[in-house]
mmCIF file of N, CA and C in Angstrom:
data_model
loop_
_atom_site.group_PDB
_atom_site.id
_atom_site.type_symbol
_atom_site.label_atom_id
_atom_site.label_comp_id
_atom_site.label_asym_id
_atom_site.label_seq_id
_atom_site.Cartn_x
_atom_site.Cartn_y
_atom_site.Cartn_z
ATOM 1 N N MET A 1 19.916 -4.153 36.753
ATOM 2 C CA MET A 1 19.767 -3.722 35.386
ATOM 3 C C MET A 1 20.417 -2.348 35.258
ATOM 4 N N THR A 2 21.271 -2.202 34.267
ATOM 5 C CA THR A 2 21.956 -0.937 34.057
ATOM 6 C C THR A 2 21.342 -0.213 32.870
ATOM 7 N N SER A 3 21.320 1.089 32.981
ATOM 8 C CA SER A 3 20.796 1.864 31.862
ATOM 9 C C SER A 3 21.926 2.103 30.868
ATOM 10 N N PRO A 4 21.603 2.188 29.597
ATOM 11 C CA PRO A 4 22.663 2.403 28.603
ATOM 12 C C PRO A 4 23.265 3.793 28.743
ATOM 13 N N SER A 5 24.543 3.847 28.546
ATOM 14 C CA SER A 5 25.219 5.142 28.608
ATOM 15 C C SER A 5 24.924 5.925 27.325
ATOM 16 N N PRO A 6 25.131 7.237 27.327
ATOM 17 C CA PRO A 6 24.809 8.059 26.163
ATOM 18 C C PRO A 6 25.526 7.622 24.883
ATOM 19 N N GLY A 7 26.687 7.026 24.987
ATOM 20 C CA GLY A 7 27.436 6.590 23.815
ATOM 21 C C GLY A 7 26.954 5.278 23.238
ATOM 22 N N ASP A 8 26.135 4.527 24.005
ATOM 23 C CA ASP A 8 25.655 3.231 23.546
ATOM 24 C C ASP A 8 24.289 3.385 22.887
ATOM 25 N N GLU A 9 24.302 3.715 21.610
ATOM 26 C CA GLU A 9 23.036 3.859 20.889
ATOM 27 C C GLU A 9 22.655 2.530 20.278
ATOM 28 N N ALA A 10 21.376 2.214 20.345
ATOM 29 C CA ALA A 10 20.881 1.026 19.676
ATOM 30 C C ALA A 10 20.830 1.300 18.176
ATOM 31 N N PRO A 11 21.004 0.254 17.379
ATOM 32 C CA PRO A 11 20.920 0.474 15.938
ATOM 33 C C PRO A 11 19.535 0.986 15.551
ATOM 34 N N ARG A 12 19.478 1.760 14.470
ATOM 35 C CA ARG A 12 18.223 2.355 14.022
ATOM 36 C C ARG A 12 17.259 1.305 13.496
ATOM 37 N N SER A 13 17.757 0.173 13.064
ATOM 38 C CA SER A 13 16.890 -0.886 12.553
ATOM 39 C C SER A 13 17.305 -2.207 13.181
ATOM 40 N N GLY A 14 16.500 -3.205 12.971
ATOM 41 C CA GLY A 14 16.818 -4.527 13.489
ATOM 42 C C GLY A 14 17.617 -5.353 12.504
ATOM 43 N N LEU A 15 18.101 -4.747 11.460
ATOM 44 C CA LEU A 15 18.844 -5.469 10.438
ATOM 45 C C LEU A 15 20.252 -5.781 10.921
ATOM 46 N N LYS A 16 20.746 -6.960 10.565
ATOM 47 C CA LYS A 16 22.107 -7.324 10.947
ATOM 48 C C LYS A 16 23.133 -6.510 10.169
ATOM 49 N N ASN A 17 22.851 -6.261 8.903
ATOM 50 C CA ASN A 17 23.762 -5.477 8.069
ATOM 51 C C ASN A 17 22.931 -4.457 7.297
ATOM 52 N N PRO A 18 22.634 -3.320 7.910
ATOM 53 C CA PRO A 18 21.761 -2.351 7.243
ATOM 54 C C PRO A 18 22.351 -1.779 5.957
ATOM 55 N N GLN A 19 23.680 -1.631 5.882
ATOM 56 C CA GLN A 19 24.285 -1.106 4.657
ATOM 57 C C GLN A 19 24.027 -2.033 3.480
ATOM 58 N N ALA A 20 24.160 -3.340 3.707
ATOM 59 C CA ALA A 20 23.916 -4.304 2.634
ATOM 60 C C ALA A 20 22.447 -4.317 2.229
ATOM 61 N N ALA A 21 21.569 -4.167 3.194
ATOM 62 C CA ALA A 21 20.142 -4.142 2.883
ATOM 63 C C ALA A 21 19.795 -2.930 2.020
ATOM 64 N N VAL A 22 20.349 -1.803 2.346
ATOM 65 C CA VAL A 22 20.079 -0.584 1.586
ATOM 66 C C VAL A 22 20.702 -0.686 0.191
ATOM 67 N N ARG A 23 21.905 -1.219 0.104
ATOM 68 C CA ARG A 23 22.524 -1.422 -1.214
ATOM 69 C C ARG A 23 21.677 -2.355 -2.058
ATOM 70 N N GLY A 24 21.143 -3.394 -1.445
ATOM 71 C CA GLY A 24 20.277 -4.334 -2.160
ATOM 72 C C GLY A 24 19.017 -3.672 -2.681
ATOM 73 N N LEU A 25 18.440 -2.781 -1.890
ATOM 74 C CA LEU A 25 17.258 -2.046 -2.329
ATOM 75 C C LEU A 25 17.586 -1.170 -3.539
ATOM 76 N N GLY A 26 18.687 -0.448 -3.471
ATOM 77 C CA GLY A 26 19.084 0.402 -4.598
ATOM 78 C C GLY A 26 19.411 -0.417 -5.833
ATOM 79 N N ALA A 27 20.157 -1.501 -5.655
ATOM 80 C CA ALA A 27 20.518 -2.348 -6.791
ATOM 81 C C ALA A 27 19.282 -3.009 -7.392
ATOM 82 N N GLY A 28 18.386 -3.470 -6.556
ATOM 83 C CA GLY A 28 17.163 -4.094 -7.055
ATOM 84 C C GLY A 28 16.309 -3.133 -7.850
ATOM 85 N N THR A 29 16.227 -1.900 -7.380
ATOM 86 C CA THR A 29 15.463 -0.873 -8.101
ATOM 87 C C THR A 29 16.081 -0.622 -9.470
ATOM 88 N N LEU A 30 17.401 -0.529 -9.527
ATOM 89 C CA LEU A 30 18.074 -0.266 -10.800
ATOM 90 C C LEU A 30 17.991 -1.456 -11.755
ATOM 91 N N VAL A 31 18.094 -2.669 -11.242
ATOM 92 C CA VAL A 31 17.981 -3.852 -12.098
ATOM 93 C C VAL A 31 16.574 -3.940 -12.679
ATOM 94 N N LEU A 32 15.568 -3.715 -11.847
ATOM 95 C CA LEU A 32 14.193 -3.737 -12.333
ATOM 96 C C LEU A 32 13.989 -2.659 -13.401
ATOM 97 N N GLU A 33 14.539 -1.492 -13.180
ATOM 98 C CA GLU A 33 14.444 -0.418 -14.162
ATOM 99 C C GLU A 33 15.089 -0.828 -15.478
ATOM 100 N N SER A 34 16.248 -1.436 -15.410
ATOM 101 C CA SER A 34 16.950 -1.876 -16.606
ATOM 102 C C SER A 34 16.123 -2.896 -17.391
ATOM 103 N N ILE A 35 15.552 -3.861 -16.699
ATOM 104 C CA ILE A 35 14.740 -4.885 -17.356
ATOM 105 C C ILE A 35 13.503 -4.274 -18.005
ATOM 106 N N VAL A 36 12.817 -3.408 -17.282
ATOM 107 C CA VAL A 36 11.607 -2.783 -17.822
ATOM 108 C C VAL A 36 11.938 -1.929 -19.043
ATOM 109 N N LEU A 37 13.036 -1.209 -18.996
ATOM 110 C CA LEU A 37 13.417 -0.390 -20.149
ATOM 111 C C LEU A 37 13.677 -1.244 -21.377
ATOM 112 N N LEU A 38 14.431 -2.321 -21.205
ATOM 113 C CA LEU A 38 14.741 -3.169 -22.354
ATOM 114 C C LEU A 38 13.502 -3.888 -22.886
ATOM 115 N N LEU A 39 12.646 -4.367 -21.990
ATOM 116 C CA LEU A 39 11.429 -5.056 -22.436
ATOM 117 C C LEU A 39 10.396 -4.090 -23.008
ATOM 118 N N GLY A 40 10.520 -2.825 -22.702
ATOM 119 C CA GLY A 40 9.546 -1.851 -23.164
ATOM 120 C C GLY A 40 9.790 -1.315 -24.557
ATOM 121 N N ILE A 41 10.947 -1.598 -25.139
ATOM 122 C CA ILE A 41 11.265 -1.028 -26.447
ATOM 123 C C ILE A 41 10.257 -1.461 -27.504
ATOM 124 N N GLN A 42 10.046 -2.754 -27.658
ATOM 125 C CA GLN A 42 9.178 -3.246 -28.728
ATOM 126 C C GLN A 42 7.718 -2.843 -28.546
ATOM 127 N N PRO A 43 7.136 -2.978 -27.343
ATOM 128 C CA PRO A 43 5.744 -2.517 -27.209
ATOM 129 C C PRO A 43 5.575 -1.031 -27.496
ATOM 130 N N ILE A 44 6.552 -0.225 -27.106
ATOM 131 C CA ILE A 44 6.465 1.204 -27.394
ATOM 132 C C ILE A 44 6.497 1.428 -28.904
ATOM 133 N N ARG A 45 7.353 0.713 -29.598
ATOM 134 C CA ARG A 45 7.447 0.869 -31.052
ATOM 135 C C ARG A 45 6.167 0.431 -31.739
ATOM 136 N N ILE A 46 5.584 -0.673 -31.297
ATOM 137 C CA ILE A 46 4.392 -1.208 -31.954
ATOM 138 C C ILE A 46 3.155 -0.377 -31.627
ATOM 139 N N MET A 47 2.933 -0.110 -30.363
ATOM 140 C CA MET A 47 1.696 0.549 -29.951
ATOM 141 C C MET A 47 1.793 2.075 -29.976
ATOM 142 N N GLY A 48 2.966 2.593 -29.639
ATOM 143 C CA GLY A 48 3.091 4.034 -29.527
ATOM 144 C C GLY A 48 3.534 4.709 -30.793
ATOM 145 N N GLY A 49 4.199 3.988 -31.652
ATOM 146 C CA GLY A 49 4.538 4.550 -32.931
ATOM 147 C C GLY A 49 5.899 5.187 -33.054
ATOM 148 N N ASP A 50 6.075 6.393 -32.583
ATOM 149 C CA ASP A 50 7.186 7.255 -32.973
ATOM 150 C C ASP A 50 8.497 7.076 -32.210
ATOM 151 N N LEU A 51 8.804 5.935 -31.704
ATOM 152 C CA LEU A 51 10.103 5.769 -31.043
ATOM 153 C C LEU A 51 11.146 5.543 -32.130
ATOM 154 N N ASN A 52 11.961 6.558 -32.388
ATOM 155 C CA ASN A 52 12.937 6.495 -33.474
ATOM 156 C C ASN A 52 14.259 5.920 -32.988
ATOM 157 N N GLY A 53 15.273 5.977 -33.839
ATOM 158 C CA GLY A 53 16.586 5.424 -33.512
ATOM 159 C C GLY A 53 17.233 6.062 -32.299
ATOM 160 N N TRP A 54 17.104 7.391 -32.173
ATOM 161 C CA TRP A 54 17.682 8.080 -31.018
ATOM 162 C C TRP A 54 16.980 7.667 -29.729
ATOM 163 N N GLY A 55 15.684 7.505 -29.797
ATOM 164 C CA GLY A 55 14.930 7.080 -28.617
ATOM 165 C C GLY A 55 15.313 5.680 -28.179
ATOM 166 N N ILE A 56 15.433 4.778 -29.150
ATOM 167 C CA ILE A 56 15.830 3.401 -28.835
ATOM 168 C C ILE A 56 17.250 3.380 -28.274
ATOM 169 N N ALA A 57 18.145 4.148 -28.868
ATOM 170 C CA ALA A 57 19.523 4.211 -28.370
ATOM 171 C C ALA A 57 19.569 4.750 -26.951
ATOM 172 N N SER A 58 18.758 5.766 -26.661
ATOM 173 C CA SER A 58 18.756 6.316 -25.300
ATOM 174 C C SER A 58 18.234 5.301 -24.296
ATOM 175 N N VAL A 59 17.223 4.538 -24.692
ATOM 176 C CA VAL A 59 16.683 3.507 -23.789
ATOM 177 C C VAL A 59 17.742 2.445 -23.513
ATOM 178 N N ILE A 60 18.426 2.008 -24.550
ATOM 179 C CA ILE A 60 19.459 0.976 -24.371
ATOM 180 C C ILE A 60 20.600 1.501 -23.498
ATOM 181 N N VAL A 61 21.045 2.724 -23.747
ATOM 182 C CA VAL A 61 22.130 3.307 -22.945
ATOM 183 C C VAL A 61 21.701 3.434 -21.489
ATOM 184 N N LEU A 62 20.477 3.919 -21.242
ATOM 185 C CA LEU A 62 20.005 4.067 -19.870
ATOM 186 C C LEU A 62 19.866 2.713 -19.180
ATOM 187 N N ALA A 63 19.410 1.693 -19.915
ATOM 188 C CA ALA A 63 19.281 0.353 -19.326
ATOM 189 C C ALA A 63 20.644 -0.219 -18.956
ATOM 190 N N VAL A 64 21.623 -0.031 -19.819
ATOM 191 C CA VAL A 64 22.979 -0.516 -19.526
ATOM 192 C C VAL A 64 23.569 0.235 -18.338
ATOM 193 N N LEU A 65 23.380 1.550 -18.305
ATOM 194 C CA LEU A 65 23.881 2.340 -17.171
ATOM 195 C C LEU A 65 23.216 1.908 -15.863
ATOM 196 N N ALA A 66 21.924 1.637 -15.909
ATOM 197 C CA ALA A 66 21.227 1.195 -14.695
ATOM 198 C C ALA A 66 21.786 -0.141 -14.219
ATOM 199 N N ALA A 67 22.031 -1.061 -15.146
ATOM 200 C CA ALA A 67 22.588 -2.360 -14.770
ATOM 201 C C ALA A 67 23.996 -2.213 -14.197
ATOM 202 N N LEU A 68 24.812 -1.350 -14.809
ATOM 203 C CA LEU A 68 26.169 -1.123 -14.290
ATOM 204 C C LEU A 68 26.140 -0.477 -12.903
ATOM 205 N N LEU A 69 25.255 0.492 -12.732
ATOM 206 C CA LEU A 69 25.154 1.151 -11.418
ATOM 207 C C LEU A 69 24.684 0.189 -10.342
ATOM 208 N N ALA A 70 23.817 -0.745 -10.729
ATOM 209 C CA ALA A 70 23.334 -1.732 -9.754
ATOM 210 C C ALA A 70 24.498 -2.532 -9.181
ATOM 211 N N GLY A 71 25.497 -2.792 -9.997
ATOM 212 C CA GLY A 71 26.672 -3.524 -9.529
ATOM 213 C C GLY A 71 27.660 -2.666 -8.755
ATOM 214 N N MET A 72 27.477 -1.360 -8.781
ATOM 215 C CA MET A 72 28.424 -0.453 -8.121
ATOM 216 C C MET A 72 27.830 0.230 -6.893
ATOM 217 N N MET A 73 26.809 -0.326 -6.314
ATOM 218 C CA MET A 73 26.146 0.338 -5.192
ATOM 219 C C MET A 73 27.012 0.448 -3.943
ATOM 220 N N ARG A 74 28.153 -0.221 -3.916
ATOM 221 C CA ARG A 74 29.071 -0.065 -2.773
ATOM 222 C C ARG A 74 29.792 1.281 -2.805
ATOM 223 N N ARG A 75 29.874 1.862 -3.982
ATOM 224 C CA ARG A 75 30.550 3.146 -4.127
ATOM 225 C C ARG A 75 29.669 4.268 -3.576
ATOM 226 N N SER A 76 30.271 5.246 -2.966
ATOM 227 C CA SER A 76 29.495 6.330 -2.355
ATOM 228 C C SER A 76 28.801 7.196 -3.405
ATOM 229 N N TRP A 77 29.370 7.306 -4.586
ATOM 230 C CA TRP A 77 28.809 8.153 -5.631
ATOM 231 C C TRP A 77 27.684 7.477 -6.396
ATOM 232 N N ALA A 78 27.463 6.193 -6.186
ATOM 233 C CA ALA A 78 26.473 5.452 -6.971
ATOM 234 C C ALA A 78 25.051 5.965 -6.729
ATOM 235 N N TRP A 79 24.759 6.407 -5.513
ATOM 236 C CA TRP A 79 23.418 6.921 -5.229
ATOM 237 C C TRP A 79 23.173 8.227 -5.974
ATOM 238 N N THR A 80 24.176 9.063 -6.043
ATOM 239 C CA THR A 80 24.048 10.307 -6.810
ATOM 240 C C THR A 80 23.910 10.000 -8.297
ATOM 241 N N ALA A 81 24.700 9.067 -8.784
ATOM 242 C CA ALA A 81 24.611 8.683 -10.189
ATOM 243 C C ALA A 81 23.238 8.073 -10.498
ATOM 244 N N GLY A 82 22.680 7.336 -9.559
ATOM 245 C CA GLY A 82 21.341 6.794 -9.748
ATOM 246 C C GLY A 82 20.294 7.886 -9.853
ATOM 247 N N THR A 83 20.469 8.934 -9.079
ATOM 248 C CA THR A 83 19.547 10.077 -9.155
ATOM 249 C C THR A 83 19.673 10.767 -10.508
ATOM 250 N N VAL A 84 20.895 10.931 -10.984
ATOM 251 C CA VAL A 84 21.109 11.531 -12.310
ATOM 252 C C VAL A 84 20.475 10.652 -13.389
ATOM 253 N N LEU A 85 20.590 9.352 -13.239
ATOM 254 C CA LEU A 85 19.981 8.427 -14.191
ATOM 255 C C LEU A 85 18.466 8.606 -14.263
ATOM 256 N N GLN A 86 17.835 8.826 -13.126
ATOM 257 C CA GLN A 86 16.384 9.037 -13.115
ATOM 258 C C GLN A 86 16.023 10.323 -13.848
ATOM 259 N N VAL A 87 16.824 11.359 -13.667
ATOM 260 C CA VAL A 87 16.584 12.623 -14.366
ATOM 261 C C VAL A 87 16.759 12.433 -15.873
ATOM 262 N N LEU A 88 17.775 11.672 -16.272
ATOM 263 C CA LEU A 88 17.992 11.406 -17.697
ATOM 264 C C LEU A 88 16.839 10.613 -18.304
ATOM 265 N N LEU A 89 16.313 9.651 -17.549
ATOM 266 C CA LEU A 89 15.163 8.884 -18.039
ATOM 267 C C LEU A 89 13.958 9.795 -18.211
ATOM 268 N N LEU A 90 13.738 10.667 -17.275
ATOM 269 C CA LEU A 90 12.630 11.616 -17.395
ATOM 270 C C LEU A 90 12.836 12.523 -18.609
ATOM 271 N N ALA A 91 14.066 12.973 -18.821
ATOM 272 C CA ALA A 91 14.361 13.834 -19.965
ATOM 273 C C ALA A 91 14.231 13.086 -21.291
ATOM 274 N N SER A 92 14.415 11.771 -21.276
ATOM 275 C CA SER A 92 14.259 11.006 -22.520
ATOM 276 C C SER A 92 12.801 10.960 -22.963
ATOM 277 N N GLY A 93 11.917 11.491 -22.144
ATOM 278 C CA GLY A 93 10.530 11.647 -22.557
ATOM 279 C C GLY A 93 10.396 12.580 -23.747
ATOM 280 N N LEU A 94 11.443 13.324 -24.066
ATOM 281 C CA LEU A 94 11.428 14.154 -25.275
ATOM 282 C C LEU A 94 11.392 13.286 -26.532
ATOM 283 N N PHE A 95 11.913 12.043 -26.435
ATOM 284 C CA PHE A 95 11.872 11.121 -27.565
ATOM 285 C C PHE A 95 10.504 10.458 -27.698
ATOM 286 N N HIS A 96 9.900 10.121 -26.573
ATOM 287 C CA HIS A 96 8.577 9.494 -26.570
ATOM 288 C C HIS A 96 7.952 9.707 -25.203
ATOM 289 N N TRP A 97 6.668 10.019 -25.182
ATOM 290 C CA TRP A 97 5.973 10.332 -23.935
ATOM 291 C C TRP A 97 6.006 9.176 -22.939
ATOM 292 N N SER A 98 6.015 7.935 -23.425
ATOM 293 C CA SER A 98 5.999 6.788 -22.508
ATOM 294 C C SER A 98 7.290 6.698 -21.697
ATOM 295 N N LEU A 99 8.384 7.212 -22.237
ATOM 296 C CA LEU A 99 9.634 7.221 -21.477
ATOM 297 C C LEU A 99 9.555 8.205 -20.316
ATOM 298 N N ALA A 100 8.835 9.302 -20.511
ATOM 299 C CA ALA A 100 8.621 10.250 -19.412
ATOM 300 C C ALA A 100 7.785 9.603 -18.318
ATOM 301 N N VAL A 101 6.785 8.805 -18.716
ATOM 302 C CA VAL A 101 5.956 8.101 -17.731
ATOM 303 C C VAL A 101 6.811 7.111 -16.945
ATOM 304 N N LEU A 102 7.657 6.357 -17.651
ATOM 305 C CA LEU A 102 8.572 5.443 -16.954
ATOM 306 C C LEU A 102 9.516 6.223 -16.038
ATOM 307 N N GLY A 103 9.946 7.394 -16.492
ATOM 308 C CA GLY A 103 10.801 8.237 -15.660
ATOM 309 C C GLY A 103 10.108 8.666 -14.383
ATOM 310 N N LEU A 104 8.824 8.962 -14.482
ATOM 311 C CA LEU A 104 8.064 9.333 -13.277
ATOM 312 C C LEU A 104 7.935 8.149 -12.321
ATOM 313 N N PHE A 105 7.603 6.979 -12.859
ATOM 314 C CA PHE A 105 7.448 5.794 -12.000
ATOM 315 C C PHE A 105 8.757 5.413 -11.316
ATOM 316 N N PHE A 106 9.821 5.310 -12.103
ATOM 317 C CA PHE A 106 11.093 4.903 -11.511
ATOM 318 C C PHE A 106 11.729 6.024 -10.702
ATOM 319 N N GLY A 107 11.435 7.262 -11.035
ATOM 320 C CA GLY A 107 11.883 8.377 -10.200
ATOM 321 C C GLY A 107 11.247 8.310 -8.827
ATOM 322 N N ALA A 108 9.956 7.976 -8.794
ATOM 323 C CA ALA A 108 9.259 7.832 -7.511
ATOM 324 C C ALA A 108 9.829 6.657 -6.716
ATOM 325 N N ALA A 109 10.115 5.559 -7.400
ATOM 326 C CA ALA A 109 10.710 4.402 -6.720
ATOM 327 C C ALA A 109 12.093 4.748 -6.171
ATOM 328 N N TRP A 110 12.849 5.549 -6.927
ATOM 329 C CA TRP A 110 14.186 5.945 -6.480
ATOM 330 C C TRP A 110 14.120 6.886 -5.279
ATOM 331 N N VAL A 111 13.167 7.803 -5.309
ATOM 332 C CA VAL A 111 12.983 8.708 -4.171
ATOM 333 C C VAL A 111 12.636 7.899 -2.925
ATOM 334 N N TYR A 112 11.803 6.880 -3.086
ATOM 335 C CA TYR A 112 11.471 6.024 -1.942
ATOM 336 C C TYR A 112 12.711 5.271 -1.448
ATOM 337 N N ALA A 113 13.530 4.769 -2.373
ATOM 338 C CA ALA A 113 14.757 4.072 -1.970
ATOM 339 C C ALA A 113 15.687 5.018 -1.217
ATOM 340 N N LEU A 114 15.777 6.276 -1.667
ATOM 341 C CA LEU A 114 16.601 7.259 -0.955
ATOM 342 C C LEU A 114 16.035 7.540 0.438
ATOM 343 N N TYR A 115 14.710 7.587 0.539
ATOM 344 C CA TYR A 115 14.063 7.796 1.842
ATOM 345 C C TYR A 115 14.369 6.638 2.794
ATOM 346 N N VAL A 116 14.256 5.417 2.292
ATOM 347 C CA VAL A 116 14.556 4.238 3.125
ATOM 348 C C VAL A 116 16.016 4.259 3.528
ATOM 349 N N ARG A 117 16.891 4.617 2.602
ATOM 350 C CA ARG A 117 18.328 4.683 2.922
ATOM 351 C C ARG A 117 18.578 5.678 4.052
ATOM 352 N N ARG A 118 17.977 6.865 3.952
ATOM 353 C CA ARG A 118 18.181 7.872 4.992
ATOM 354 C C ARG A 118 17.577 7.421 6.322
ATOM 355 N N THR A 119 16.426 6.754 6.267
ATOM 356 C CA THR A 119 15.780 6.290 7.489
ATOM 357 C C THR A 119 16.605 5.215 8.197
ATOM 358 N N ILE A 120 17.143 4.282 7.420
ATOM 359 C CA ILE A 120 17.882 3.171 8.018
ATOM 360 C C ILE A 120 19.293 3.570 8.427
ATOM 361 N N LEU A 121 19.975 4.275 7.544
ATOM 362 C CA LEU A 121 21.383 4.594 7.821
ATOM 363 C C LEU A 121 21.581 5.915 8.567
ATOM 364 N N GLY A 122 20.566 6.735 8.541
ATOM 365 C CA GLY A 122 20.650 8.002 9.274
ATOM 366 C C GLY A 122 21.241 9.123 8.509
#
């Protein structure tokens, strides 16, 4: 039995393709965010009241951006853009408080995805 040489490092995870797994996690988080944002417009308007035209437009723009970013997770800048998207969602809480709450939830999910990415890919 031979011991591994210093250059022969074992992979950090047991995944066959860790890059694809991490991209899938990021894309899945963004797709879920997009769906929740779009489905949340009407309940916010009915129950919460004051979601005006600018608030609805910001939700739609953020949902579309999240869906587009989900498809671009192969790009190196997509993770940074996803972080900016979370900040924008949190800032859209100026239109309605429930958007800030969604920003906190999805911001936390994004931070976890970034943590998993760093853990798996190094």
